[in-house]
PDB file of C-alpha atoms in Angstrom:
ATOM      1  CA  MET A   1     120.849 102.797  78.136  1.00 83.00           C
ATOM      2  CA  SER A   2     122.376 103.878  81.425  1.00 96.00           C
ATOM      3  CA  GLN A   3     119.765 105.712  83.420  1.00 98.00           C
ATOM      4  CA  LEU A   4     118.690 106.347  86.995  1.00 98.00           C
ATOM      5  CA  THR A   5     114.967 106.863  87.586  1.00 98.00           C
ATOM      6  CA  ILE A   6     113.684 108.339  90.840  1.00 98.00           C
ATOM      7  CA  LEU A   7     110.563 106.359  91.767  1.00 98.00           C
ATOM      8  CA  GLY A   8     110.107 108.349  94.984  1.00 98.00           C
ATOM      9  CA  SER A   9     111.934 111.223  96.650  1.00 98.00           C
ATOM     10  CA  ALA A  10     110.146 111.923  99.957  1.00 98.00           C
ATOM     11  CA  PHE A  11     111.425 111.292 103.443  1.00 98.00           C
ATOM     12  CA  ALA A  12     109.436 109.075 105.832  1.00 97.00           C
ATOM     13  CA  VAL A  13     106.194 111.060 105.497  1.00 97.00           C
ATOM     14  CA  ALA A  14     105.107 110.913 101.850  1.00 97.00           C
ATOM     15  CA  GLN A  15     102.399 112.932 100.104  1.00 97.00           C
ATOM     16  CA  PRO A  16      99.835 112.039  97.415  1.00 95.00           C
ATOM     17  CA  SER A  17     102.127 113.401  94.704  1.00 94.00           C
ATOM     18  CA  THR A  18     105.462 112.337  96.230  1.00 97.00           C
ATOM     19  CA  GLU A  19     106.311 108.782  97.283  1.00 98.00           C
ATOM     20  CA  ASN A  20     108.903 107.574  99.800  1.00 98.00           C
ATOM     21  CA  THR A  21     112.436 107.425  98.434  1.00 98.00           C
ATOM     22  CA  HIS A  22     113.292 104.521  96.155  1.00 98.00           C
ATOM     23  CA  LEU A  23     115.061 104.436  92.790  1.00 98.00           C
ATOM     24  CA  ILE A  24     115.921 102.212  89.900  1.00 98.00           C
ATOM     25  CA  LEU A  25     119.129 101.976  87.888  1.00 98.00           C
ATOM     26  CA  GLN A  26     119.134 100.535  84.377  1.00 98.00           C
ATOM     27  CA  HIS A  27     122.504  99.679  82.863  1.00 98.00           C
ATOM     28  CA  GLY A  28     123.301  96.900  80.419  1.00 96.00           C
ATOM     29  CA  GLN A  29     121.606  93.714  81.558  1.00 97.00           C
ATOM     30  CA  HIS A  30     121.007  95.113  85.041  1.00 98.00           C
ATOM     31  CA  THR A  31     117.798  96.672  86.332  1.00 98.00           C
ATOM     32  CA  ILE A  32     118.474  97.375  90.002  1.00 98.00           C
ATOM     33  CA  LEU A  33     115.828  98.562  92.444  1.00 98.00           C
ATOM     34  CA  VAL A  34     117.217 100.434  95.441  1.00 98.00           C
ATOM     35  CA  ASP A  35     114.821 100.145  98.370  1.00 98.00           C
ATOM     36  CA  CYS A  36     111.246  99.052  98.118  1.00 97.00           C
ATOM     37  CA  ALA A  37     108.687 101.599  99.267  1.00 95.00           C
ATOM     38  CA  SER A  38     104.945 101.471  98.653  1.00 92.00           C
ATOM     39  CA  ASN A  39     104.239  99.528  95.437  1.00 95.00           C
ATOM     40  CA  PRO A  40     107.357  99.481  93.237  1.00 96.00           C
ATOM     41  CA  ILE A  41     105.722  97.580  90.373  1.00 97.00           C
ATOM     42  CA  VAL A  42     103.113 100.321  89.964  1.00 97.00           C
ATOM     43  CA  ARG A  43     105.815 103.014  90.173  1.00 97.00           C
ATOM     44  CA  MET A  44     107.893 101.171  87.553  1.00 97.00           C
ATOM     45  CA  GLN A  45     104.884 100.961  85.258  1.00 97.00           C
ATOM     46  CA  MET A  46     104.220 104.685  85.729  1.00 97.00           C
ATOM     47  CA  ALA A  47     107.857 105.341  84.812  1.00 98.00           C
ATOM     48  CA  GLY A  48     107.616 103.163  81.702  1.00 97.00           C
ATOM     49  CA  ILE A  49     109.953 100.462  83.077  1.00 98.00           C
ATOM     50  CA  GLU A  50     109.001  96.825  82.571  1.00 96.00           C
ATOM     51  CA  TRP A  51     108.783  95.057  85.923  1.00 96.00           C
ATOM     52  CA  GLN A  52     109.885  91.837  84.203  1.00 96.00           C
ATOM     53  CA  SER A  53     113.293  93.433  83.620  1.00 97.00           C
ATOM     54  CA  LEU A  54     114.064  93.673  87.355  1.00 98.00           C
ATOM     55  CA  THR A  55     117.241  91.717  88.122  1.00 98.00           C
ATOM     56  CA  GLU A  56     118.363  92.875  91.581  1.00 98.00           C
ATOM     57  CA  VAL A  57     117.007  94.605  94.677  1.00 98.00           C
ATOM     58  CA  ILE A  58     119.245  96.394  97.183  1.00 99.00           C
ATOM     59  CA  VAL A  59     117.696  97.201 100.549  1.00 98.00           C
ATOM     60  CA  THR A  60     119.640  99.883 102.422  1.00 98.00           C
ATOM     61  CA  HIS A  61     118.043  99.456 105.861  1.00 98.00           C
ATOM     62  CA  PHE A  62     114.971  98.118 107.600  1.00 98.00           C
ATOM     63  CA  HIS A  63     112.797 101.168 108.191  1.00 98.00           C
ATOM     64  CA  PRO A  64     109.167 101.091 106.960  1.00 97.00           C
ATOM     65  CA  ASP A  65     109.613 103.846 104.377  1.00 98.00           C
ATOM     66  CA  HIS A  66     112.330 101.740 102.724  1.00 98.00           C
ATOM     67  CA  VAL A  67     110.902  98.201 103.004  1.00 98.00           C
ATOM     68  CA  SER A  68     107.113  98.567 103.096  1.00 97.00           C
ATOM     69  CA  GLY A  69     106.679  97.324  99.515  1.00 98.00           C
ATOM     70  CA  ILE A  70     108.857  94.212  99.621  1.00 98.00           C
ATOM     71  CA  ALA A  71     106.243  91.585 100.494  1.00 98.00           C
ATOM     72  CA  LEU A  72     103.702  93.047  98.069  1.00 97.00           C
ATOM     73  CA  MET A  73     106.271  93.208  95.262  1.00 98.00           C
ATOM     74  CA  PHE A  74     107.367  89.608  95.853  1.00 98.00           C
ATOM     75  CA  MET A  75     103.747  88.455  95.800  1.00 98.00           C
ATOM     76  CA  ASP A  76     102.680  90.535  92.809  1.00 97.00           C
ATOM     77  CA  MET A  77     105.551  89.327  90.638  1.00 98.00           C
ATOM     78  CA  TRP A  78     104.663  85.744  91.570  1.00 98.00           C
ATOM     79  CA  LEU A  79     101.003  86.308  90.692  1.00 98.00           C
ATOM     80  CA  LEU A  80     102.025  87.949  87.416  1.00 97.00           C
ATOM     81  CA  GLY A  81     104.025  84.871  86.464  1.00 97.00           C
ATOM     82  CA  ARG A  82     107.640  85.699  87.209  1.00 98.00           C
ATOM     83  CA  LYS A  83     109.909  82.675  86.812  1.00 97.00           C
ATOM     84  CA  GLN A  84     113.422  84.141  86.691  1.00 97.00           C
ATOM     85  CA  GLU A  85     115.666  84.387  89.729  1.00 98.00           C
ATOM     86  CA  LEU A  86     115.700  87.606  91.776  1.00 98.00           C
ATOM     87  CA  HIS A  87     118.775  88.631  93.770  1.00 98.00           C
ATOM     88  CA  VAL A  88     118.323  90.652  96.969  1.00 98.00           C
ATOM     89  CA  TYR A  89     121.239  92.409  98.693  1.00 98.00           C
ATOM     90  CA  GLY A  90     121.524  93.966 102.132  1.00 98.00           C
ATOM     91  CA  LEU A  91     123.323  94.057 105.434  1.00 98.00           C
ATOM     92  CA  GLU A  92     123.062  90.886 107.517  1.00 98.00           C
ATOM     93  CA  ASP A  93     120.564  92.548 109.875  1.00 96.00           C
ATOM     94  CA  VAL A  94     118.381  93.644 106.970  1.00 98.00           C
ATOM     95  CA  ILE A  95     118.338  90.256 105.229  1.00 98.00           C
ATOM     96  CA  ARG A  96     117.448  88.473 108.471  1.00 98.00           C
ATOM     97  CA  ARG A  97     114.507  90.803 108.997  1.00 98.00           C
ATOM     98  CA  ILE A  98     113.263  90.462 105.419  1.00 98.00           C
ATOM     99  CA  GLU A  99     113.314  86.674 105.715  1.00 98.00           C
ATOM    100  CA  ALA A 100     111.511  86.863 109.075  1.00 98.00           C
ATOM    101  CA  MET A 101     108.899  89.198 107.604  1.00 97.00           C
ATOM    102  CA  MET A 102     108.276  86.898 104.652  1.00 98.00           C
ATOM    103  CA  GLU A 103     107.890  83.923 106.985  1.00 98.00           C
ATOM    104  CA  LEU A 104     104.922  85.745 108.537  1.00 98.00           C
ATOM    105  CA  TYR A 105     103.302  85.546 105.091  1.00 97.00           C
ATOM    106  CA  ARG A 106     104.245  81.853 104.791  1.00 98.00           C
ATOM    107  CA  TRP A 107     105.749  82.593 101.425  1.00 97.00           C
ATOM    108  CA  LYS A 108     107.396  79.175 101.179  1.00 95.00           C
ATOM    109  CA  THR A 109     103.911  77.699 100.772  1.00 97.00           C
ATOM    110  CA  TRP A 110     103.192  79.816  97.675  1.00 97.00           C
ATOM    111  CA  PRO A 111     103.199  77.236  94.848  1.00 98.00           C
ATOM    112  CA  GLY A 112     105.530  77.773  91.924  1.00 97.00           C
ATOM    113  CA  PHE A 113     107.276  80.750  93.555  1.00 98.00           C
ATOM    114  CA  TYR A 114     110.307  82.006  91.613  1.00 98.00           C
ATOM    115  CA  PRO A 115     113.792  81.682  93.203  1.00 98.00           C
ATOM    116  CA  VAL A 116     114.902  84.526  95.481  1.00 98.00           C
ATOM    117  CA  VAL A 117     118.609  84.568  96.305  1.00 98.00           C
ATOM    118  CA  PHE A 118     119.636  86.607  99.352  1.00 98.00           C
ATOM    119  CA  HIS A 119     123.109  88.128  99.682  1.00 98.00           C
ATOM    120  CA  SER A 120     124.007  89.454 103.138  1.00 98.00           C
ATOM    121  CA  PHE A 121     126.988  91.605 104.119  1.00 98.00           C
ATOM    122  CA  PRO A 122     128.701  92.648 107.358  1.00 98.00           C
ATOM    123  CA  GLU A 123     128.342  96.103 108.895  1.00 98.00           C
ATOM    124  CA  GLN A 124     131.489  97.630 107.434  1.00 98.00           C
ATOM    125  CA  GLU A 125     132.777  99.766 104.593  1.00 98.00           C
ATOM    126  CA  ASN A 126     133.533  98.591 101.060  1.00 98.00           C
ATOM    127  CA  ASN A 127     131.339  95.534 100.738  1.00 98.00           C
ATOM    128  CA  ILE A 128     131.371  94.482  97.075  1.00 98.00           C
ATOM    129  CA  LEU A 129     127.743  93.654  96.294  1.00 98.00           C
ATOM    130  CA  ILE A 130     127.949  93.164  92.520  1.00 98.00           C
ATOM    131  CA  ASP A 131     131.052  93.095  90.327  1.00 98.00           C
ATOM    132  CA  ASP A 132     130.936  92.012  86.693  1.00 98.00           C
ATOM    133  CA  ASP A 133     131.927  93.350  83.276  1.00 97.00           C
ATOM    134  CA  GLN A 134     129.041  95.856  83.309  1.00 98.00           C
ATOM    135  CA  ILE A 135     128.835  97.231  86.828  1.00 98.00           C
ATOM    136  CA  LYS A 136     130.473  97.347  90.230  1.00 98.00           C
ATOM    137  CA  VAL A 137     128.283  98.101  93.251  1.00 98.00           C
ATOM    138  CA  THR A 138     129.895  98.872  96.594  1.00 98.00           C
ATOM    139  CA  GLY A 139     128.035  99.241  99.882  1.00 98.00           C
ATOM    140  CA  SER A 140     129.371 100.958 103.003  1.00 98.00           C
ATOM    141  CA  LEU A 141     127.951 101.335 106.485  1.00 98.00           C
ATOM    142  CA  VAL A 142     126.895 104.958 107.053  1.00 98.00           C
ATOM    143  CA  GLN A 143     125.652 106.706 110.190  1.00 98.00           C
ATOM    144  CA  HIS A 144     121.950 106.261 110.913  1.00 98.00           C
ATOM    145  CA  VAL A 145     119.903 105.109 113.894  1.00 97.00           C
ATOM    146  CA  ILE A 146     119.948 101.485 112.675  1.00 98.00           C
ATOM    147  CA  PRO A 147     122.441  99.653 110.419  1.00 97.00           C
ATOM    148  CA  THR A 148     122.247 101.405 107.039  1.00 98.00           C
ATOM    149  CA  MET A 149     124.188 101.063 103.817  1.00 98.00           C
ATOM    150  CA  GLY A 150     125.177 103.807 101.408  1.00 98.00           C
ATOM    151  CA  LEU A 151     125.905 102.758  97.829  1.00 98.00           C
ATOM    152  CA  ARG A 152     128.338 103.458  95.010  1.00 98.00           C
ATOM    153  CA  PHE A 153     127.707 102.366  91.410  1.00 98.00           C
ATOM    154  CA  GLU A 154     130.519 102.277  88.842  1.00 98.00           C
ATOM    155  CA  LEU A 155     129.287 101.714  85.296  1.00 98.00           C
ATOM    156  CA  ARG A 156     131.377  99.876  82.746  1.00 97.00           C
ATOM    157  CA  PRO A 157     132.796 100.494  80.221  1.00 93.00           C
ATOM    158  CA  GLN A 158     131.979 104.232  80.142  1.00 87.00           C
ATOM    159  CA  GLY A 159     133.341 104.887  83.625  1.00 93.00           C
ATOM    160  CA  LYS A 160     130.406 106.895  84.976  1.00 97.00           C
ATOM    161  CA  SER A 161     129.827 106.714  88.717  1.00 98.00           C
ATOM    162  CA  LEU A 162     126.982 107.407  91.131  1.00 98.00           C
ATOM    163  CA  ALA A 163     126.780 107.417  94.936  1.00 98.00           C
ATOM    164  CA  TYR A 164     123.694 107.381  97.159  1.00 98.00           C
ATOM    165  CA  THR A 165     124.063 108.189 100.849  1.00 98.00           C
ATOM    166  CA  CYS A 166     120.712 106.771 101.935  1.00 98.00           C
ATOM    167  CA  ASP A 167     119.648 107.981 105.421  1.00 98.00           C
ATOM    168  CA  SER A 168     122.704 109.284 107.236  1.00 98.00           C
ATOM    169  CA  GLU A 169     124.208 112.188 109.061  1.00 97.00           C
ATOM    170  CA  PRO A 170     127.499 113.427 107.576  1.00 97.00           C
ATOM    171  CA  CYS A 171     130.291 110.920 108.120  1.00 98.00           C
ATOM    172  CA  PRO A 172     133.684 110.027 106.644  1.00 98.00           C
ATOM    173  CA  ALA A 173     132.274 106.844 105.070  1.00 98.00           C
ATOM    174  CA  ILE A 174     130.127 108.972 102.747  1.00 98.00           C
ATOM    175  CA  ILE A 175     133.139 110.979 101.593  1.00 98.00           C
ATOM    176  CA  ARG A 176     135.086 107.822 100.821  1.00 98.00           C
ATOM    177  CA  LEU A 177     132.120 106.156  99.112  1.00 98.00           C
ATOM    178  CA  ALA A 178     131.399 109.196  96.923  1.00 98.00           C
ATOM    179  CA  HIS A 179     134.986 110.073  96.017  1.00 98.00           C
ATOM    180  CA  GLY A 180     135.077 111.606  92.537  1.00 98.00           C
ATOM    181  CA  VAL A 181     131.580 110.484  91.490  1.00 98.00           C
ATOM    182  CA  ASP A 182     129.730 112.040  88.588  1.00 98.00           C
ATOM    183  CA  VAL A 183     126.488 112.146  90.593  1.00 98.00           C
ATOM    184  CA  LEU A 184     125.962 112.234  94.356  1.00 98.00           C
ATOM    185  CA  LEU A 185     122.437 111.595  95.625  1.00 98.00           C
ATOM    186  CA  HIS A 186     122.501 112.927  99.174  1.00 98.00           C
ATOM    187  CA  GLU A 187     119.673 112.792 101.682  1.00 98.00           C
ATOM    188  CA  ALA A 188     118.406 116.171 102.919  1.00 98.00           C
ATOM    189  CA  ALA A 189     115.830 115.363 105.570  1.00 98.00           C
ATOM    190  CA  GLY A 190     117.223 118.139 107.775  1.00 97.00           C
ATOM    191  CA  ALA A 191     120.018 118.858 110.210  1.00 92.00           C
ATOM    192  CA  GLY A 192     120.070 116.751 113.345  1.00 87.00           C
ATOM    193  CA  LYS A 193     121.152 113.368 114.570  1.00 90.00           C
ATOM    194  CA  TRP A 194     120.924 110.596 111.935  1.00 96.00           C
ATOM    195  CA  HIS A 195     120.113 112.939 109.000  1.00 98.00           C
ATOM    196  CA  SER A 196     121.632 115.754 106.937  1.00 98.00           C
ATOM    197  CA  SER A 197     120.754 119.290 105.874  1.00 98.00           C
ATOM    198  CA  PRO A 198     121.230 120.665 102.339  1.00 98.00           C
ATOM    199  CA  ALA A 199     124.290 122.569 103.569  1.00 98.00           C
ATOM    200  CA  GLN A 200     125.772 119.369 104.988  1.00 98.00           C
ATOM    201  CA  ALA A 201     125.011 117.561 101.730  1.00 98.00           C
ATOM    202  CA  ALA A 202     126.867 120.313  99.864  1.00 98.00           C
ATOM    203  CA  GLN A 203     129.855 119.993 102.179  1.00 98.00           C
ATOM    204  CA  SER A 204     129.961 116.242 101.592  1.00 98.00           C
ATOM    205  CA  ALA A 205     129.862 116.833  97.831  1.00 98.00           C
ATOM    206  CA  VAL A 206     132.787 119.265  98.099  1.00 98.00           C
ATOM    207  CA  GLU A 207     134.872 116.933 100.253  1.00 98.00           C
ATOM    208  CA  ALA A 208     134.143 113.967  97.974  1.00 98.00           C
ATOM    209  CA  GLY A 209     134.923 115.910  94.805  1.00 98.00           C
ATOM    210  CA  ALA A 210     131.556 115.037  93.279  1.00 98.00           C
ATOM    211  CA  LYS A 211     130.621 116.643  89.966  1.00 98.00           C
ATOM    212  CA  ALA A 212     126.855 117.004  90.587  1.00 98.00           C
ATOM    213  CA  LEU A 213     124.658 116.932  93.692  1.00 98.00           C
ATOM    214  CA  TYR A 214     121.019 115.868  93.861  1.00 98.00           C
ATOM    215  CA  LEU A 215     119.114 116.310  97.123  1.00 98.00           C
ATOM    216  CA  ILE A 216     116.770 113.430  97.980  1.00 98.00           C
ATOM    217  CA  HIS A 217     114.810 112.017 100.944  1.00 98.00           C
ATOM    218  CA  TYR A 218     113.482 115.441 101.932  1.00 98.00           C
ATOM    219  CA  ASP A 219     110.204 116.893 103.208  1.00 98.00           C
ATOM    220  CA  PRO A 220     107.893 117.139 100.164  1.00 97.00           C
ATOM    221  CA  LYS A 221     106.086 120.029 101.870  1.00 97.00           C
ATOM    222  CA  GLY A 222     109.290 121.921 102.648  1.00 96.00           C
ATOM    223  CA  ASP A 223     110.692 125.120 101.143  1.00 97.00           C
ATOM    224  CA  HIS A 224     112.526 123.567  98.233  1.00 98.00           C
ATOM    225  CA  GLU A 225     113.899 126.816  96.821  1.00 98.00           C
ATOM    226  CA  SER A 226     115.525 127.545 100.171  1.00 98.00           C
ATOM    227  CA  MET A 227     116.977 124.036 100.201  1.00 98.00           C
ATOM    228  CA  LEU A 228     118.547 124.567  96.792  1.00 98.00           C
ATOM    229  CA  ARG A 229     119.916 128.001  97.744  1.00 98.00           C
ATOM    230  CA  GLU A 230     121.441 126.544 100.896  1.00 98.00           C
ATOM    231  CA  ALA A 231     123.161 123.754  98.987  1.00 98.00           C
ATOM    232  CA  ARG A 232     124.347 126.049  96.176  1.00 98.00           C
ATOM    233  CA  GLN A 233     126.042 128.338  98.655  1.00 97.00           C
ATOM    234  CA  GLY A 234     128.379 125.519  99.599  1.00 97.00           C
ATOM    235  CA  PHE A 235     128.793 123.564  96.348  1.00 98.00           C
ATOM    236  CA  LEU A 236     129.658 125.190  93.012  1.00 96.00           C
ATOM    237  CA  GLY A 237     128.813 122.213  90.810  1.00 97.00           C
ATOM    238  CA  ARG A 238     125.357 121.315  89.591  1.00 97.00           C
ATOM    239  CA  VAL A 239     122.788 121.169  92.391  1.00 98.00           C
ATOM    240  CA  ASP A 240     119.272 119.880  91.786  1.00 98.00           C
ATOM    241  CA  LEU A 241     116.339 118.452  93.664  1.00 98.00           C
ATOM    242  CA  ALA A 242     115.566 114.804  92.929  1.00 98.00           C
ATOM    243  CA  LYS A 243     111.872 114.546  92.078  1.00 98.00           C
ATOM    244  CA  ASP A 244     109.544 111.631  91.488  1.00 98.00           C
ATOM    245  CA  PHE A 245     109.995 110.173  87.992  1.00 98.00           C
ATOM    246  CA  MET A 246     113.019 112.322  87.256  1.00 98.00           C
ATOM    247  CA  ARG A 247     115.511 110.548  84.994  1.00 98.00           C
ATOM    248  CA  ILE A 248     119.266 111.098  85.318  1.00 98.00           C
ATOM    249  CA  ASP A 249     121.296 110.092  82.254  1.00 96.00           C
ATOM    250  CA  LEU A 250     124.494 108.212  83.105  1.00 96.00           C
ATOM    251  CA  SER A 251     125.580 107.369  79.574  1.00 91.00           C
TER     252      SER A 251
END
């Protein structure tokens, strides 16, 4: 099974029916959580994904709507009996802040805590996060108010590819990261500094040569039909709105 599940699709201000943006990719032996909003274990259970299967966590940047669930998830998995190693990836700034946050909880005093292995990367393009016979994950610095990493996933052996901009205004790094992907998940919080509009997302999809565009990290109370019309005016491929618990097949 090669599948992306949207655990949350909202921008910073969530709603009762729409959680902050975070997602999970299942491919081969990998179950990768991208960002950690709210209570990911509960969201995984609601999506029918076993929390025990989680192998890696990638944190794109250190804003509350992307990291608020980390400490709770670490603790809950410990209390539920996790023993296997968990790998956590992020920019150097992000990893430092996660470790500092966990020190506030004195997590090193929690008896029998499972191993957590941190992997930190410089603020640049084309960091290779994971590269094995099943998947290659590349992270590139995009353009947000704090250091933020967009992601590209290349699935082996079928050759499918996915890119996720995370929070960013349009920038050349996104075009390079998303070049020729089957699916581009592009934020659509709105035009302005540090974010993107649906029209800008469509332009990025065109320039990258993406096959399909999904808008994510948007206002859950916004005019979603207008968002889709705006994006479809600029991009002739498939355009859809990423919604909570939507599944995107990458087989």
